[in-house]
Amino acid sequence: MSEVIVVTSGKGGVGKTTTSANIGTGLAALKKRVVLIDTDIGLRNLDVVMGLENRIVYNLVDVIEGNCRYKQALIRDRNNSELYLMPCAQTRDKTSVSPEQIIKLVEELKSEFDYIVIDCPAGIEQGFKNAIAAADRAIIVTTPEVSAIRDADRVIGLLEAHGIQKIDMIVNKVRFDMVRRGDMMSVDDVVDILAINLLGVIPDDEQIVIASNKGEPLAGGTTTSGTAYLNICKRILGEELPVRDYMESVKHRPFANLFRRKHA
Amino acid sequence: MNTICMNSTGDYAKNRLMNILISDRIGCTPEIINELKNSISKTLNNYLDIEPSGIDIQINERVLLAAVPISNVYIKREKEECDSNGNGREEVQTD
């Protein structure tokens, strides 16, 4: 039985595409058949992060408009024969596709893949509606910043309204040195505020930039982030793994002396 | 909303964020929430000795939860303790 996962955030630049690429790579490394679908029509990037930009012949819009069969649009990953990418069109816009068409396509793909990972565009408009239409579960990517968490909260509300019950979260780009100094919200703070299940924590790691320079996602590799991504994938498969001990930080308690007696 | 001084920007961010989310969720501005908070504390003050700066209001989609610290509970207890120690200076009220 296959599962459809949408990777979303609301805000742009928090790492949806990198997360999608790494989840796809990690799940494939765990011997699952995976297809990544880029739904960011007009601003595609997943092909670049995966290092597959030179192999695109057909795209998502071609498939939906019937210019080709879906198998013609799928690109096999360079390092993993079980991982495929369905790229999207760069010269069209989000209105070229409807949620119903995505649902129909995903239904076809289900016969062939264990996991269908959908990379959602930023925003909550048409592109978002297309991306979540067929999803069984969602992964929210956020960073410990006010704007990203605010958007994540809004998106969680929209996903719930759409009937998606399984919503997990990845806190990305955490700088533990800043958390320790008290200059960044901690992962606990984020979990407190959004009150959804924490799937994993990814540090703000230069290896991720290097990996995307090379077009090779690092999930499953020997780096800290590579291991963190692989553990996220194992949790997606249902394994009970404790979230990496990210709380080396000191917890600040500014409210501790707030409840002093008034007339004492 | 809290007027306490934040000693780290991370805590300041969390506090701002919580205020923003409350207003986002119920669709009204932080000023209106502040007014709501003031009215709640004013009304409660008619009946209880409360700590207005300690009021914590949280709003989900459907539920408003207000945690209101009550001050006179502690005072009563303190008076009782003083009395039992035999050095209470104030008279303890009797029914």
Coordinates of C-alpha atoms in Angstrom, one line a residue:
Chain A
M1 CA 0.0 0.0 0.0
S2 CA 1.5 3.3 -0.9
E3 CA 1.5 6.6 1.0
V4 CA 1.3 10.1 -0.3
I5 CA 3.3 12.7 1.6
V6 CA 3.2 16.4 1.0
V7 CA 6.1 18.5 2.2
T8 CA 4.9 22.0 2.9
S9 CA 5.6 25.1 5.0
G10 CA 3.7 28.2 3.9
K11 CA 6.8 30.4 4.0
G12 CA 9.4 30.2 1.3
G13 CA 13.1 29.5 1.9
V14 CA 12.7 27.3 4.9
G15 CA 13.9 24.2 3.1
K16 CA 10.9 22.3 1.6
T17 CA 12.7 21.3 -1.6
T18 CA 15.9 20.2 0.2
T19 CA 13.8 18.3 2.7
S20 CA 11.7 16.6 -0.1
A21 CA 14.9 15.6 -1.9
N22 CA 16.4 14.2 1.2
I23 CA 13.3 12.3 2.3
G24 CA 13.0 10.8 -1.2
T25 CA 16.7 9.8 -1.2
G26 CA 16.5 8.4 2.4
L27 CA 13.3 6.4 1.7
A28 CA 14.9 5.0 -1.4
A29 CA 18.0 4.1 0.6
L30 CA 15.7 2.2 2.9
K31 CA 14.6 0.1 -0.1
K32 CA 11.3 1.8 -0.9
R33 CA 10.2 2.7 -4.3
V34 CA 9.8 6.5 -4.3
V35 CA 8.7 9.2 -6.7
L36 CA 9.2 12.8 -6.0
I37 CA 6.8 15.2 -7.6
D38 CA 7.7 18.9 -8.0
T39 CA 4.5 20.9 -8.0
D40 CA 6.2 24.4 -7.9
I41 CA 5.1 25.1 -11.5
G42 CA 7.0 28.1 -12.9
L43 CA 9.7 28.0 -10.2
R44 CA 11.0 24.4 -10.3
N45 CA 14.0 23.6 -8.2
L46 CA 13.8 20.0 -7.1
D47 CA 15.5 18.8 -10.3
V48 CA 18.5 21.0 -9.5
V49 CA 18.7 19.9 -5.9
M50 CA 18.6 16.3 -7.2
G51 CA 21.2 17.0 -9.9
L52 CA 18.8 15.9 -12.6
E53 CA 18.2 19.1 -14.4
N54 CA 19.8 18.0 -17.7
R55 CA 17.6 15.0 -18.1
I56 CA 14.2 16.6 -18.3
V57 CA 12.3 15.9 -21.4
Y58 CA 8.7 15.9 -20.4
N59 CA 7.2 17.4 -17.2
L60 CA 4.1 17.3 -15.0
V61 CA 2.0 19.6 -17.2
D62 CA 2.9 17.5 -20.3
V63 CA 1.6 14.4 -18.5
I64 CA -1.6 16.2 -17.3
E65 CA -2.3 17.7 -20.7
G66 CA -1.8 14.2 -22.3
N67 CA 1.3 15.1 -24.3
C68 CA 3.0 12.1 -22.9
R69 CA 2.6 9.1 -20.7
Y70 CA 3.6 9.5 -17.1
K71 CA 6.5 7.0 -17.5
Q72 CA 8.0 9.2 -20.1
A73 CA 8.2 12.2 -17.7
L74 CA 9.8 10.2 -14.8
I75 CA 13.5 10.6 -14.4
R76 CA 15.5 8.0 -12.6
D77 CA 17.9 9.2 -9.9
R78 CA 21.6 8.8 -10.7
N79 CA 22.5 6.9 -7.5
N80 CA 19.3 5.1 -6.7
S81 CA 17.4 3.0 -9.1
E82 CA 14.3 3.0 -6.9
L83 CA 14.0 6.8 -6.9
Y84 CA 12.3 8.8 -9.6
L85 CA 11.5 12.5 -10.1
M86 CA 8.5 13.9 -11.9
P87 CA 9.7 17.5 -12.7
C88 CA 7.3 20.3 -13.3
A89 CA 7.1 22.9 -16.1
Q90 CA 9.2 26.0 -15.8
T91 CA 7.3 28.1 -18.4
R92 CA 3.8 27.7 -17.2
D93 CA 2.0 28.8 -14.0
K94 CA 0.1 27.1 -11.2
T95 CA -3.3 27.4 -12.9
S96 CA -2.2 25.0 -15.6
V97 CA -3.1 22.2 -13.2
S98 CA -6.1 21.5 -11.0
P99 CA -6.3 19.5 -7.8
E100 CA -8.5 16.9 -9.5
Q101 CA -5.8 16.3 -12.2
I102 CA -3.2 15.8 -9.5
I103 CA -5.4 13.3 -7.7
K104 CA -5.9 11.3 -10.9
L105 CA -2.1 11.3 -11.6
V106 CA -1.2 10.3 -8.1
E107 CA -3.7 7.4 -8.2
E108 CA -1.9 6.1 -11.3
L109 CA 1.5 6.4 -9.6
K110 CA 0.3 4.5 -6.5
S111 CA 0.3 1.3 -8.5
E112 CA 4.0 1.6 -9.0
F113 CA 5.5 3.3 -5.9
D114 CA 5.5 2.8 -2.2
Y115 CA 5.9 6.5 -1.4
I116 CA 4.8 9.5 -3.4
V117 CA 6.5 12.7 -2.0
I118 CA 5.0 15.9 -3.2
D119 CA 7.2 19.1 -2.9
C120 CA 4.7 21.9 -2.3
P121 CA 5.3 25.5 -3.5
A122 CA 5.4 28.4 -1.0
G123 CA 2.2 30.2 -0.3
I124 CA -1.4 28.9 0.3
E125 CA -2.9 29.6 -3.2
Q126 CA -3.5 27.4 -6.2
G127 CA -0.1 25.6 -6.1
F128 CA -0.6 24.7 -2.4
K129 CA -4.1 23.4 -3.1
N130 CA -2.8 21.3 -6.0
A131 CA 0.0 19.9 -3.8
I132 CA -2.2 18.8 -0.9
A133 CA -5.1 17.5 -2.9
A134 CA -3.9 13.9 -3.0
A135 CA -1.9 13.8 0.3
D136 CA -2.5 11.2 3.0
R137 CA -0.1 12.9 5.4
A138 CA 1.8 16.1 5.6
I139 CA 5.3 17.1 6.8
I140 CA 5.6 20.7 7.8
V141 CA 9.0 22.2 7.4
T142 CA 9.7 25.2 9.6
T143 CA 12.7 27.1 11.1
P144 CA 12.9 28.7 14.6
E145 CA 11.8 32.1 13.3
V146 CA 8.6 34.0 14.1
S147 CA 7.6 34.4 10.4
A148 CA 8.2 30.7 9.5
I149 CA 6.3 29.4 12.6
R150 CA 3.4 31.8 12.0
D151 CA 3.0 30.5 8.5
A152 CA 3.4 27.0 9.6
D153 CA 0.5 27.5 12.1
R154 CA -1.7 28.8 9.3
V155 CA -0.8 25.9 7.0
I156 CA -1.5 23.4 9.8
G157 CA -5.0 24.9 10.1
L158 CA -5.6 24.6 6.4
L159 CA -4.3 21.0 6.2
E160 CA -6.7 20.1 9.1
A161 CA -9.6 21.8 7.3
H162 CA -8.7 19.8 4.2
G163 CA -9.0 16.6 6.3
I164 CA -5.4 15.6 6.5
Q165 CA -5.0 14.2 10.0
K166 CA -1.4 13.0 10.1
I167 CA 0.7 16.1 10.3
D168 CA 4.3 16.0 11.4
M169 CA 7.0 18.6 11.6
I170 CA 10.6 19.0 10.9
V171 CA 12.4 21.9 12.5
N172 CA 15.1 23.0 10.0
K173 CA 18.1 25.3 10.1
V174 CA 18.5 25.2 13.9
R175 CA 21.6 26.9 15.2
F176 CA 22.4 25.3 18.5
D177 CA 25.0 27.8 19.5
M178 CA 22.4 30.6 19.1
V179 CA 19.8 28.5 21.0
R180 CA 22.3 28.1 23.8
R181 CA 22.9 31.8 23.9
G182 CA 19.1 32.4 24.1
D183 CA 19.1 34.2 20.7
M184 CA 17.1 31.6 18.9
M185 CA 13.9 29.8 19.9
S186 CA 14.6 26.2 20.9
V187 CA 13.0 23.1 19.3
D188 CA 11.0 22.7 22.5
D189 CA 9.6 26.2 22.0
V190 CA 8.5 25.4 18.5
V191 CA 6.9 22.1 19.5
D192 CA 5.2 24.0 22.4
I193 CA 3.7 26.5 20.1
L194 CA 2.7 24.4 17.1
A195 CA 1.7 21.4 19.2
I196 CA 2.3 18.8 16.5
N197 CA 4.5 15.7 16.4
L198 CA 8.2 16.3 15.9
L199 CA 9.6 14.1 13.1
G200 CA 13.1 15.4 13.3
V201 CA 15.5 18.3 13.7
I202 CA 18.0 19.4 11.1
P203 CA 20.9 21.7 12.1
D204 CA 21.9 24.7 10.0
D205 CA 24.6 22.8 8.3
E206 CA 27.0 23.9 5.6
Q207 CA 27.1 20.3 4.3
I208 CA 23.5 20.9 3.0
V209 CA 24.7 23.8 0.9
I210 CA 27.6 21.8 -0.4
A211 CA 25.3 18.9 -1.2
S212 CA 22.9 21.1 -3.2
N213 CA 25.9 22.7 -5.0
K214 CA 26.7 19.2 -6.1
G215 CA 23.2 18.1 -6.8
E216 CA 23.5 15.1 -4.4
P217 CA 21.2 15.0 -1.4
L218 CA 23.1 13.8 1.7
A219 CA 20.4 11.6 3.3
G220 CA 22.0 8.4 4.5
G221 CA 25.6 9.8 4.3
T222 CA 28.0 10.2 7.2
T223 CA 27.2 13.8 8.0
T224 CA 25.2 14.9 11.0
S225 CA 22.4 16.1 8.7
G226 CA 22.6 13.0 6.5
T227 CA 22.0 10.9 9.6
A228 CA 19.2 13.2 10.8
Y229 CA 17.4 12.9 7.4
L230 CA 17.8 9.1 7.4
N231 CA 16.3 8.9 10.9
I232 CA 13.4 11.1 9.8
C233 CA 12.8 8.5 7.0
K234 CA 12.9 5.7 9.4
R235 CA 10.3 7.5 11.6
I236 CA 8.2 7.9 8.5
L237 CA 8.3 4.2 8.0
G238 CA 7.0 3.9 11.6
E239 CA 10.2 3.1 13.5
E240 CA 10.2 4.4 17.0
L241 CA 13.5 6.4 17.2
P242 CA 14.1 9.1 19.8
V243 CA 14.6 12.5 18.2
R244 CA 18.3 13.2 18.3
D245 CA 19.3 14.8 21.6
Y246 CA 19.2 18.3 20.3
M247 CA 18.7 19.9 23.7
E248 CA 22.2 20.6 24.7
S249 CA 20.9 24.0 25.1
V250 CA 20.1 25.7 28.5
K251 CA 16.4 26.4 28.9
H252 CA 15.7 29.9 29.9
R253 CA 12.8 30.6 32.2
P254 CA 12.0 34.3 32.1
F255 CA 8.6 33.7 33.6
A256 CA 9.9 32.0 36.7
N257 CA 9.5 35.0 39.0
L258 CA 6.3 36.3 37.4
F259 CA 3.9 34.7 39.9
R260 CA 5.2 36.4 43.0
R261 CA 2.8 37.4 45.7
K262 CA 1.2 40.7 45.3
H263 CA 1.0 41.9 48.9
A264 CA 3.7 39.8 50.5
Chain B
M1 CA 1.6 41.9 26.0
N2 CA 3.8 41.1 29.0
T3 CA 5.6 44.1 30.1
I4 CA 8.4 42.2 31.6
C5 CA 11.9 42.7 30.3
M6 CA 13.1 39.8 28.1
N7 CA 16.8 39.1 28.6
S8 CA 17.2 37.1 25.4
T9 CA 15.9 37.7 21.9
G10 CA 14.8 34.1 21.6
D11 CA 12.3 34.5 24.4
Y12 CA 11.3 37.8 23.1
A13 CA 10.6 36.1 19.7
K14 CA 8.6 33.4 21.4
N15 CA 6.5 35.9 23.3
R16 CA 5.8 38.0 20.1
L17 CA 4.9 34.8 18.2
M18 CA 2.4 33.7 20.8
N19 CA 0.7 37.1 20.7
I20 CA 0.7 37.0 16.9
L21 CA -0.8 33.5 16.8
I22 CA -3.6 34.4 19.2
S23 CA -4.6 37.3 17.1
D24 CA -4.3 35.2 13.8
R25 CA -6.4 32.4 15.2
I26 CA -9.3 34.5 16.2
G27 CA -8.8 37.2 13.6
C28 CA -8.4 40.3 15.7
T29 CA -5.6 42.6 16.5
P30 CA -3.3 42.5 19.5
E31 CA -4.9 45.7 20.8
I32 CA -8.3 44.1 21.0
I33 CA -6.8 41.1 22.8
N34 CA -5.2 43.4 25.3
E35 CA -8.6 45.1 25.8
L36 CA -10.1 41.6 26.3
K37 CA -7.4 40.8 28.8
N38 CA -8.1 44.1 30.7
S39 CA -11.8 43.5 30.8
I40 CA -11.3 40.0 32.0
S41 CA -9.0 41.1 34.8
K42 CA -11.3 44.0 35.7
T43 CA -14.3 41.7 36.0
L44 CA -12.4 39.1 38.0
N45 CA -11.0 41.8 40.2
N46 CA -14.5 42.4 41.5
Y47 CA -14.5 39.0 43.1
L48 CA -10.9 37.9 43.5
D49 CA -7.5 39.4 44.3
I50 CA -5.7 38.6 41.1
E51 CA -2.3 39.3 39.5
P52 CA -3.1 41.1 36.3
S53 CA 0.4 40.9 34.8
G54 CA 0.3 37.1 35.2
I55 CA -2.8 36.5 33.1
D56 CA -2.1 34.0 30.3
I57 CA -4.7 33.8 27.6
Q58 CA -4.5 31.1 25.0
I59 CA -6.9 30.6 22.1
N60 CA -7.2 27.5 20.0
E61 CA -9.6 27.3 17.1
R62 CA -12.5 26.7 19.5
V63 CA -11.4 27.2 23.1
L64 CA -10.2 30.2 25.1
L65 CA -8.1 29.2 28.0
A66 CA -7.2 31.8 30.6
A67 CA -4.8 31.1 33.4
V68 CA -5.3 33.8 36.1
P69 CA -3.0 33.7 39.1
I70 CA -4.9 34.5 42.3
S71 CA -2.9 36.4 44.9
N72 CA -5.1 36.3 48.1
V73 CA -4.9 32.5 48.3
Y74 CA -1.3 32.9 49.3
I75 CA -2.0 35.7 51.7
K76 CA -4.6 33.6 53.5
R77 CA -2.3 30.7 53.8
E78 CA 0.5 32.9 55.1
K79 CA -1.8 34.4 57.7
E80 CA -2.7 30.9 58.9
E81 CA 0.9 29.9 59.0
C82 CA 1.8 33.0 61.0
D83 CA -1.1 32.3 63.4
S84 CA -0.1 28.7 64.0
N85 CA 3.5 29.8 64.7
G86 CA 2.1 32.1 67.4
N87 CA 3.7 35.2 66.1
G88 CA 1.0 36.5 63.8
R89 CA 0.6 40.2 64.1
E90 CA -2.7 40.4 62.2
E91 CA -5.9 39.1 63.5
V92 CA -7.1 36.0 61.7
Q93 CA -10.7 36.3 60.5
T94 CA -13.1 33.8 62.1
D95 CA -16.4 32.8 60.7

